[in-house]
MMTF fields as JSON, N, C-alpha, C and O atoms, coordinates in Angstrom:
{
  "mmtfVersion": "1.0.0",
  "mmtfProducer": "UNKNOWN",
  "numBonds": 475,
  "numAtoms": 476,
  "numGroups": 119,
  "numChains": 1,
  "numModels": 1,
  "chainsPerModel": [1],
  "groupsPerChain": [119],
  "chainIdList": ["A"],
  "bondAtomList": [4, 2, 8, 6, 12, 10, 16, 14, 20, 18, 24, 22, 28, 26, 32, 30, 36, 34, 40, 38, 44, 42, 48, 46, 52, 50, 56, 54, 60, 58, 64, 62, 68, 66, 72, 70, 76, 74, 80, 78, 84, 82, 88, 86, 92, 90, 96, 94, 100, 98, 104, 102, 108, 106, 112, 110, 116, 114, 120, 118, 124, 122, 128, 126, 132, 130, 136, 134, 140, 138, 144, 142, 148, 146, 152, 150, 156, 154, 160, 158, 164, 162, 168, 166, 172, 170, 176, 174, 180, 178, 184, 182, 188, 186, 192, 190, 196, 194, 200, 198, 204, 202, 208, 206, 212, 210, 216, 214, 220, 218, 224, 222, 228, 226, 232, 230, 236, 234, 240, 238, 244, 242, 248, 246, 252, 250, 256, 254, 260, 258, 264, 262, 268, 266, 272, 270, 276, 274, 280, 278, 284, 282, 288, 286, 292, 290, 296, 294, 300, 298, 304, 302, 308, 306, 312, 310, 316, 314, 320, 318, 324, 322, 328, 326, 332, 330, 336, 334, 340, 338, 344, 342, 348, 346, 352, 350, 356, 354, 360, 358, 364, 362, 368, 366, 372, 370, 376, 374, 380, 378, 384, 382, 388, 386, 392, 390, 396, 394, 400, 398, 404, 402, 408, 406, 412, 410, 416, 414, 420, 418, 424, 422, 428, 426, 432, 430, 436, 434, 440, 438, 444, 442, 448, 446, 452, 450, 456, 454, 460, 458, 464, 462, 468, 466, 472, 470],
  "bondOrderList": [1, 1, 1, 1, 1, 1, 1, 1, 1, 1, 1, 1, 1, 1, 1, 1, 1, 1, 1, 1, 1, 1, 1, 1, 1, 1, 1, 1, 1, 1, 1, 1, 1, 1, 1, 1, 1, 1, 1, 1, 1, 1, 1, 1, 1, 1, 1, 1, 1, 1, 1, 1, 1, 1, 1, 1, 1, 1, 1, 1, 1, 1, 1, 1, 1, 1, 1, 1, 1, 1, 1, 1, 1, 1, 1, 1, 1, 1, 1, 1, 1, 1, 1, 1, 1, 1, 1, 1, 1, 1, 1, 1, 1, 1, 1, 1, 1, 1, 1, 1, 1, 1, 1, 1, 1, 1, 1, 1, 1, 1, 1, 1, 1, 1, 1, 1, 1, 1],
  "groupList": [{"groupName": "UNK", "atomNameList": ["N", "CA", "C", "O"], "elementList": ["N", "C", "C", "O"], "formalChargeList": [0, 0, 0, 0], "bondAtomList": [1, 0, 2, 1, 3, 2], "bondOrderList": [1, 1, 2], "singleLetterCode": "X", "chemCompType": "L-PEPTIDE LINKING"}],
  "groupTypeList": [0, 0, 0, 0, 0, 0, 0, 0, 0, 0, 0, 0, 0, 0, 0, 0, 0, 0, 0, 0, 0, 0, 0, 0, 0, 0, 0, 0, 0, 0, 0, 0, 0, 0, 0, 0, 0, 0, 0, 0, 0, 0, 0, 0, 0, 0, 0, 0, 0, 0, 0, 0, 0, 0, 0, 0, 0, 0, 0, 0, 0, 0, 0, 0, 0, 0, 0, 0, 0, 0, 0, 0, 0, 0, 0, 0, 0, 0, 0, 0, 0, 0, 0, 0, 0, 0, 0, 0, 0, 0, 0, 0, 0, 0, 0, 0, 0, 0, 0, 0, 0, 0, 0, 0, 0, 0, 0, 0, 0, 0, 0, 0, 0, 0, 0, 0, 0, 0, 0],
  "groupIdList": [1, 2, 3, 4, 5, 6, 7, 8, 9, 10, 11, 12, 13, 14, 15, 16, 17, 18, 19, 20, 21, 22, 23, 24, 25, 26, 27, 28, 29, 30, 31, 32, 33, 34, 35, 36, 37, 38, 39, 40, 41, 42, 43, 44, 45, 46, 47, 48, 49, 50, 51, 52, 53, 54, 55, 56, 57, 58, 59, 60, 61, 62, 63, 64, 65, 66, 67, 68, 69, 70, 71, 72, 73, 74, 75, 76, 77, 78, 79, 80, 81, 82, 83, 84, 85, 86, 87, 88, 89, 90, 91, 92, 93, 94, 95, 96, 97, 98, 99, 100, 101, 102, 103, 104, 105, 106, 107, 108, 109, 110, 111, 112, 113, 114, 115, 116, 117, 118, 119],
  "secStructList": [7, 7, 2, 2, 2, 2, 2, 2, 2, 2, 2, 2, 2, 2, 2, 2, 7, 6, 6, 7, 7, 7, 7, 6, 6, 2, 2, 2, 2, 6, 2, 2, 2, 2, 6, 6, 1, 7, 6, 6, 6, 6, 2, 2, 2, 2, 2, 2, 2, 2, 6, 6, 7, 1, 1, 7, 7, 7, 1, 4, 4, 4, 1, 7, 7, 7, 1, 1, 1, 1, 7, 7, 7, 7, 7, 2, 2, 2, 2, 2, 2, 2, 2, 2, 1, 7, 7, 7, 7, 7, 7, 2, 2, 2, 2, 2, 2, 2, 2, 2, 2, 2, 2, 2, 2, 6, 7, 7, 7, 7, 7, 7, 7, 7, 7, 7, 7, 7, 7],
  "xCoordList": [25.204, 25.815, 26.608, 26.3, 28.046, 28.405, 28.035, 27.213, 29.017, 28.435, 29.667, 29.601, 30.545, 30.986, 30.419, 30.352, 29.915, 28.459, 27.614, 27.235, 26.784, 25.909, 26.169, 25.431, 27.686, 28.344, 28.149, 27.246, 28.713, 28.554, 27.348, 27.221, 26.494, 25.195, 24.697, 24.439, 24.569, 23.929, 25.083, 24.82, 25.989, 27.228, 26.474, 26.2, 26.288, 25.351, 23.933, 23.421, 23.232, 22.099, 22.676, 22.411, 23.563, 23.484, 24.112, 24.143, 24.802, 24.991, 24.035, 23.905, 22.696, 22.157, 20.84, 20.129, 20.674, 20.021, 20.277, 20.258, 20.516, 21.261, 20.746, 21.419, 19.682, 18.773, 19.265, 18.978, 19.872, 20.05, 21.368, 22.36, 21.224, 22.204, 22.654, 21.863, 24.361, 24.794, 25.33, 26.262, 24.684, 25.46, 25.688, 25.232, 26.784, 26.85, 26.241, 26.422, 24.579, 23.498, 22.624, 21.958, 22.534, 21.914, 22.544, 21.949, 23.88, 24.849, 24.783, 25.54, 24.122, 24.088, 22.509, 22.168, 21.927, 20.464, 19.955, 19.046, 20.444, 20.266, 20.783, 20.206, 22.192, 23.1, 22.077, 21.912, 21.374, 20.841, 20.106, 19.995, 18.899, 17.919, 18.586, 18.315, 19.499, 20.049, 21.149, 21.565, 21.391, 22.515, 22.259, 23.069, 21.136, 20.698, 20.782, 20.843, 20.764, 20.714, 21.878, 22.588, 22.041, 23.022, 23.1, 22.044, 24.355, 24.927, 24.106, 23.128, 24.081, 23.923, 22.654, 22.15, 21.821, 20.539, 19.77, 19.233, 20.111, 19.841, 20.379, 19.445, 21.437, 22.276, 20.9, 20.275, 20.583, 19.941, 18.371, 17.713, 17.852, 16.807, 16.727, 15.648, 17.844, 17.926, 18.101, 17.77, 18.676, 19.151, 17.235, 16.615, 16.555, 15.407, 14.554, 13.957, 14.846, 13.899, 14.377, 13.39, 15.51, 16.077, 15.71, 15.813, 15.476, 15.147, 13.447, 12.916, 12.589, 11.252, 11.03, 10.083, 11.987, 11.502, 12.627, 13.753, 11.984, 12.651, 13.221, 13.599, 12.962, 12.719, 13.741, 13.96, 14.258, 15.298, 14.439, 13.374, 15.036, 14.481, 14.662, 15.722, 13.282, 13.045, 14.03, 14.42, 14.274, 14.491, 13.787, 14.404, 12.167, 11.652, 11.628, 11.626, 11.619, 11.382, 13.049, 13.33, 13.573, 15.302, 15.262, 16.065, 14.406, 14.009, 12.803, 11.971, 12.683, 11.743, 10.75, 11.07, 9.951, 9.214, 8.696, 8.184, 8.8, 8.861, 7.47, 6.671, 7.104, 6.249, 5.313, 5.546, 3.538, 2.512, 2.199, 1.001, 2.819, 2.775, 2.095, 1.383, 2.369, 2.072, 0.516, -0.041, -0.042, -1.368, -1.182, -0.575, -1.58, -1.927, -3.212, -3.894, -3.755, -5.324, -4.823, -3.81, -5.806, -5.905, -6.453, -7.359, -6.047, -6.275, -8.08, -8.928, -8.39, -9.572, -9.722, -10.691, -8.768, -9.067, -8.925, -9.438, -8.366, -7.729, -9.227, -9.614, -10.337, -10.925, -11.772, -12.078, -12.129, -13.314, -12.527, -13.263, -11.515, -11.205, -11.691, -12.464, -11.437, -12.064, -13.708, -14.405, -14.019, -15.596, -16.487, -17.707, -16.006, -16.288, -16.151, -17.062, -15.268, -15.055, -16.264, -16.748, -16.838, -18.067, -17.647, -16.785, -18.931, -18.324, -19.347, -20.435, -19.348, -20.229, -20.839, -20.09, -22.499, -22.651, -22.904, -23.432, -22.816, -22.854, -24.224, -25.202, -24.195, -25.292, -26.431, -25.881, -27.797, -28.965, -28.256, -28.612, -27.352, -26.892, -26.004, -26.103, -24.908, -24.069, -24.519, -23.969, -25.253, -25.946, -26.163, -25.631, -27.269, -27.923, -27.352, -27.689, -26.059, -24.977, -24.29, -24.229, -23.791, -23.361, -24.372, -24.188, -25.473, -26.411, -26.542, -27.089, -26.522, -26.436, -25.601, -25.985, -24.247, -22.816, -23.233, -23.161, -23.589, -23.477, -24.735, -24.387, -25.812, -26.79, -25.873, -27.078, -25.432, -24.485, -23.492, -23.484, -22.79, -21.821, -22.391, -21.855, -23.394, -24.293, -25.332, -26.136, -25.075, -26.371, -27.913, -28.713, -28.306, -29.46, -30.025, -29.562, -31.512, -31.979, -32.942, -33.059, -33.574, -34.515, -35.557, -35.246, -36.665, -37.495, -37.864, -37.444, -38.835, -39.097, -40.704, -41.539, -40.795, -42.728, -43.089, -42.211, -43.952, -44.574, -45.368, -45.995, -45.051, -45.997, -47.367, -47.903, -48.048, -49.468, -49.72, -48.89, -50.536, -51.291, -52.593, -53.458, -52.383, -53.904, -54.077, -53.317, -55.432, -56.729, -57.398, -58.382],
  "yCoordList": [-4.125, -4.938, -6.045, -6.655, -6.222, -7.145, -8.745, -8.869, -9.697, -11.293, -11.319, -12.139, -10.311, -10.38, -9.826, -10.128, -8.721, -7.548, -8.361, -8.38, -9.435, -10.222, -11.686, -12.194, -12.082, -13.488, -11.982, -12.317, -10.639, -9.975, -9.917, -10.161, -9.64, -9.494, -10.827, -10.876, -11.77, -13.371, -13.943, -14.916, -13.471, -13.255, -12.935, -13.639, -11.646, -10.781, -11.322, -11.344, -11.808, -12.617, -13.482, -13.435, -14.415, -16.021, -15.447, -16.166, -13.756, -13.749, -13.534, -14.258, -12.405, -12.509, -13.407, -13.301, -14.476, -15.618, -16.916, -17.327, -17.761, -18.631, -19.861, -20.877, -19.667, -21.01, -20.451, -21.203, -19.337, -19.174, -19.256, -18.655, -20.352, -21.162, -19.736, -19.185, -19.751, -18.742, -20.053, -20.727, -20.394, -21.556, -20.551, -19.424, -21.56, -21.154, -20.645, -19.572, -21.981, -21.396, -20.13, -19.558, -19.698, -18.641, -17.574, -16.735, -17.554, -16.07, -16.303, -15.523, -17.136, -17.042, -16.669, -16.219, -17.024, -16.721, -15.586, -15.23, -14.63, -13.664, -12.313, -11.226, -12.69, -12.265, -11.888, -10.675, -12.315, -12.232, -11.439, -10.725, -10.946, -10.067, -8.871, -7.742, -9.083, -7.653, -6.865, -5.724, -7.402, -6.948, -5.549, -4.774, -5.056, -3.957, -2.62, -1.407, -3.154, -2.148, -2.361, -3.367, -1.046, -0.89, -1.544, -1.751, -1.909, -2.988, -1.439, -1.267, -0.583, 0.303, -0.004, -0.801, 0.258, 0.613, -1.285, -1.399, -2.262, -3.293, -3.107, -2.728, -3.252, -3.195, -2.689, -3.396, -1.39, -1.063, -1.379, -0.393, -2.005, -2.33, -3.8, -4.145, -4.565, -5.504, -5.193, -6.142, -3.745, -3.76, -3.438, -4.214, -2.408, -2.122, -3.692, -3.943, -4.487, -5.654, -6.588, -7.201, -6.993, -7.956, -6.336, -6.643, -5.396, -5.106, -5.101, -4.427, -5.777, -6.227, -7.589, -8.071, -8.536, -9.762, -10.885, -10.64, -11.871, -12.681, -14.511, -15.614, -13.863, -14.76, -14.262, -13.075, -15.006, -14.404, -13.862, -14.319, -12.974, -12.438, -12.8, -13.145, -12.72, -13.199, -12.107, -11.098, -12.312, -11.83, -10.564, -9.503, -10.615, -9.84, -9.026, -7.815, -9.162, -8.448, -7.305, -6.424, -7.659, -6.639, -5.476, -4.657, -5.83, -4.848, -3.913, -4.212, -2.852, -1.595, -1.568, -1.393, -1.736, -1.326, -0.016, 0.475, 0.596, 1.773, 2.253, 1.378, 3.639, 4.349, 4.307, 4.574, 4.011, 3.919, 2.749, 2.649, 1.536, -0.053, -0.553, -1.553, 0.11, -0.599, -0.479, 0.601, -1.755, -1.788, -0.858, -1.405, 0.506, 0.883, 1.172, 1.799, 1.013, 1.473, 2.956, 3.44, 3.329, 4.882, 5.237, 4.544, 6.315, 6.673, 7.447, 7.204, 8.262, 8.738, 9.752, 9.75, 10.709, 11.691, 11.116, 11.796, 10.036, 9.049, 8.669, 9.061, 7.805, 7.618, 8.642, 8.708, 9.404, 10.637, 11.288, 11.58, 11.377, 12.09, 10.535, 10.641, 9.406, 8.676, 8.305, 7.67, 8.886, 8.531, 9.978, 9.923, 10.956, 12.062, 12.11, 12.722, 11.657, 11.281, 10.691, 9.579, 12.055, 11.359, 10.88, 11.206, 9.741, 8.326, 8.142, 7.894, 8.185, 7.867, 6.518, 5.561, 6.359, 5.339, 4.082, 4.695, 3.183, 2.684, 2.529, 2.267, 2.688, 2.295, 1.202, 0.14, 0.982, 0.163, -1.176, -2.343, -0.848, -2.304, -2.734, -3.924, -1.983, -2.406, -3.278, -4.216, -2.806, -3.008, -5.066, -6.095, -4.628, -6.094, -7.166, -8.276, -6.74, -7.29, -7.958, -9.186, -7.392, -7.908, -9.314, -10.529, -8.417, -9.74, -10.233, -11.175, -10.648, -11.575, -12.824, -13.97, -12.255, -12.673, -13.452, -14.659, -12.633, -13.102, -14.69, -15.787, -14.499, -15.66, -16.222, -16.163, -16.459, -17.584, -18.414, -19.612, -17.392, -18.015, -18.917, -19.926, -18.457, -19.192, -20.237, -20.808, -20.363, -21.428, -21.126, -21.999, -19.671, -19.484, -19.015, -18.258, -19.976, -19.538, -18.707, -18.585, -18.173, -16.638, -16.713, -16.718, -16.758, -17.42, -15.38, -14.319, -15.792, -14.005, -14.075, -14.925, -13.235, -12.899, -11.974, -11.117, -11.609, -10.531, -9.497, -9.92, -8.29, -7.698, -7.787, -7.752, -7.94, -7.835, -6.487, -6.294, -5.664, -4.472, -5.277, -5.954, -4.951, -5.169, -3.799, -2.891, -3.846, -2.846, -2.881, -2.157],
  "zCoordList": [-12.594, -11.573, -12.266, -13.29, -11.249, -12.498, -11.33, -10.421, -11.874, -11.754, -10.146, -9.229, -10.255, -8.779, -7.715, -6.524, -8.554, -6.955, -6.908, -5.737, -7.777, -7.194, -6.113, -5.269, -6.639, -5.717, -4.347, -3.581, -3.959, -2.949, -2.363, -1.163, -3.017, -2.918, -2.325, -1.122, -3.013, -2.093, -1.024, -0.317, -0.977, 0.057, 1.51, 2.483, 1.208, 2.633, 2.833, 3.952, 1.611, 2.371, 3.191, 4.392, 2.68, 3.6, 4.865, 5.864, 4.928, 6.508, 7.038, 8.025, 6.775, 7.489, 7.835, 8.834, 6.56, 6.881, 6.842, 5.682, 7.659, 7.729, 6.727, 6.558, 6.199, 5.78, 3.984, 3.052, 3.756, 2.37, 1.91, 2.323, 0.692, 0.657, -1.302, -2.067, -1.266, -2.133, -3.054, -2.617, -4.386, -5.139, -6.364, -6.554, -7.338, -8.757, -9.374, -9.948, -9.372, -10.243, -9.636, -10.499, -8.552, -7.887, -8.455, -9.131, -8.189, -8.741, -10.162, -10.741, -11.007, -12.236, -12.964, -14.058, -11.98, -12.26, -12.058, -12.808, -10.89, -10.426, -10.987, -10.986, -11.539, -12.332, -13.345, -13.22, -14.213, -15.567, -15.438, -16.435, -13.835, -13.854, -13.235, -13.645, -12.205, -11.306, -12.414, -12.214, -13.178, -14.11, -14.233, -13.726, -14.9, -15.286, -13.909, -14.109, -12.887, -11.484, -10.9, -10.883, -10.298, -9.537, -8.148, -7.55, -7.555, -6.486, -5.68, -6.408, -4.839, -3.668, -4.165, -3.374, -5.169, -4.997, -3.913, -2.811, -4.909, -4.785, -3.171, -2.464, -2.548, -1.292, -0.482, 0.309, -0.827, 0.229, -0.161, 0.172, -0.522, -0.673, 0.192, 0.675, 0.337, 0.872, 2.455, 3.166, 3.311, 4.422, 4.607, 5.334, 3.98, 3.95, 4.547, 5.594, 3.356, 3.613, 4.662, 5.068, 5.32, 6.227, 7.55, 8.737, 7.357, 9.148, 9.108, 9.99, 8.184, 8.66, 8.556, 9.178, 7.638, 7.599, 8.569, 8.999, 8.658, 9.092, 8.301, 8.697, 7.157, 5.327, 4.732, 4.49, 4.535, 2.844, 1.601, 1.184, 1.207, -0.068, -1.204, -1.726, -1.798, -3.254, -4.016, -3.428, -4.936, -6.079, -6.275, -6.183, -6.617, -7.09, -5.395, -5.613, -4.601, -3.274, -3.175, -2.362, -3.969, -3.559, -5.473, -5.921, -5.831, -6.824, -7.046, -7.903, -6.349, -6.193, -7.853, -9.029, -7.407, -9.186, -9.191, -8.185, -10.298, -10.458, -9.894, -9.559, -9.757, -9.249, -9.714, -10.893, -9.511, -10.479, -10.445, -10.18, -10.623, -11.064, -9.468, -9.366, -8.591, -7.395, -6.686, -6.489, -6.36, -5.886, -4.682, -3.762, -4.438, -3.52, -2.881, -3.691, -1.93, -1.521, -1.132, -0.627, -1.527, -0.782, 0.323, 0.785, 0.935, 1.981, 2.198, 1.339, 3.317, 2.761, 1.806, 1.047, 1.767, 0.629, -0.657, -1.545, -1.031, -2.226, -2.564, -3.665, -1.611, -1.912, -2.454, -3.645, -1.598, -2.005, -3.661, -4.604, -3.723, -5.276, -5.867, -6.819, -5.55, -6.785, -6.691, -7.483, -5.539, -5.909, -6.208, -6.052, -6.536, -7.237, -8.439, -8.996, -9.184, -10.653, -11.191, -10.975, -12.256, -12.674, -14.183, -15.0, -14.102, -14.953, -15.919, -15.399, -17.215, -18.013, -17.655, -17.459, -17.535, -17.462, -18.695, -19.623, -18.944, -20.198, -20.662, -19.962, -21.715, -22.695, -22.635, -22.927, -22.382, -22.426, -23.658, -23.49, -24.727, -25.392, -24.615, -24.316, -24.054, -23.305, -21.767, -21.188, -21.58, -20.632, -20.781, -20.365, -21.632, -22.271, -22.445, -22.032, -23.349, -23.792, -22.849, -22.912, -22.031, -20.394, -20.03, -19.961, -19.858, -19.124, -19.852, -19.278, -21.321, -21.963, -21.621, -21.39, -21.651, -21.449, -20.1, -19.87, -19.458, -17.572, -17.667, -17.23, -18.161, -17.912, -19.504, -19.748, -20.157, -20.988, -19.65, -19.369, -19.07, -18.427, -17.319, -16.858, -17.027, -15.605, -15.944, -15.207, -17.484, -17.707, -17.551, -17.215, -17.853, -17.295, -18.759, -19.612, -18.664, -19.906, -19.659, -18.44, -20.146, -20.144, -21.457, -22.648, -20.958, -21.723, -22.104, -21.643, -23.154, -23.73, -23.332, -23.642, -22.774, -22.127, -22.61, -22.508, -23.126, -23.548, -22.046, -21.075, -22.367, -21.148, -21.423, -22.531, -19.988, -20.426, -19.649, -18.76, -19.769, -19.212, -18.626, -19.18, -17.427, -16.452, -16.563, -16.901, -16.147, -16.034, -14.926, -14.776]
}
């Protein structure tokens, strides 16, 4: 994109939001991250986002991140494939080690008892 598709680009925000203001430093700031993408892709990512919001868009909101990167919850079959995945459980040191860690962080001291065997 060059530094005139983006003055276009914050052009069509401030039409369709009136509270977003198109300055020098905006088309220069914006310029530096949209550079790399294309004016249509960006274009329509923005008609995408102005027919649910009623906010001007961030920056990072008019750039799609690639596939994978995104927090999605799953649906129910999403879940059931991930709670079938069997999982090594960790190790009795690992284990220890943890609760070690965990009563350090909590301030809890743990005195050592010996077992006794009743009869």
């Amino acid at each position: 994109m060059t530094k005139r598709e983006t003055f276009t680009l914050l052009a069509l925000i401030a039409v369709y939001y009136e509270q977003f203001e198109c300055t020098q430093q905006k088309i220069d700031s914006w310029f530096l991250v949209l550079k790399d993408y294309p004016l249509a892709q960006i274009e329509d990512n923005l008609l995408a986002y102005v027919a649910k919001s009623a906010y001007p868009p961030k920056l990072s909101e008019l750039i799609l991140k690639p596939a994978g990167t995104s927090r999605v919850i799953p649906n129910c079959d999403g879940t059931d494939d991930l709670l079938t995945v069997e999982q090594q459980p960790a190790s009795e040191k690992v284990i220890q080690a943890e609760l070690r860690n965990m009563r350090e962080i909590l301030g809890i001291k743990r005195e050592e008892t010996s077992c006794l065997t009743i009869i």
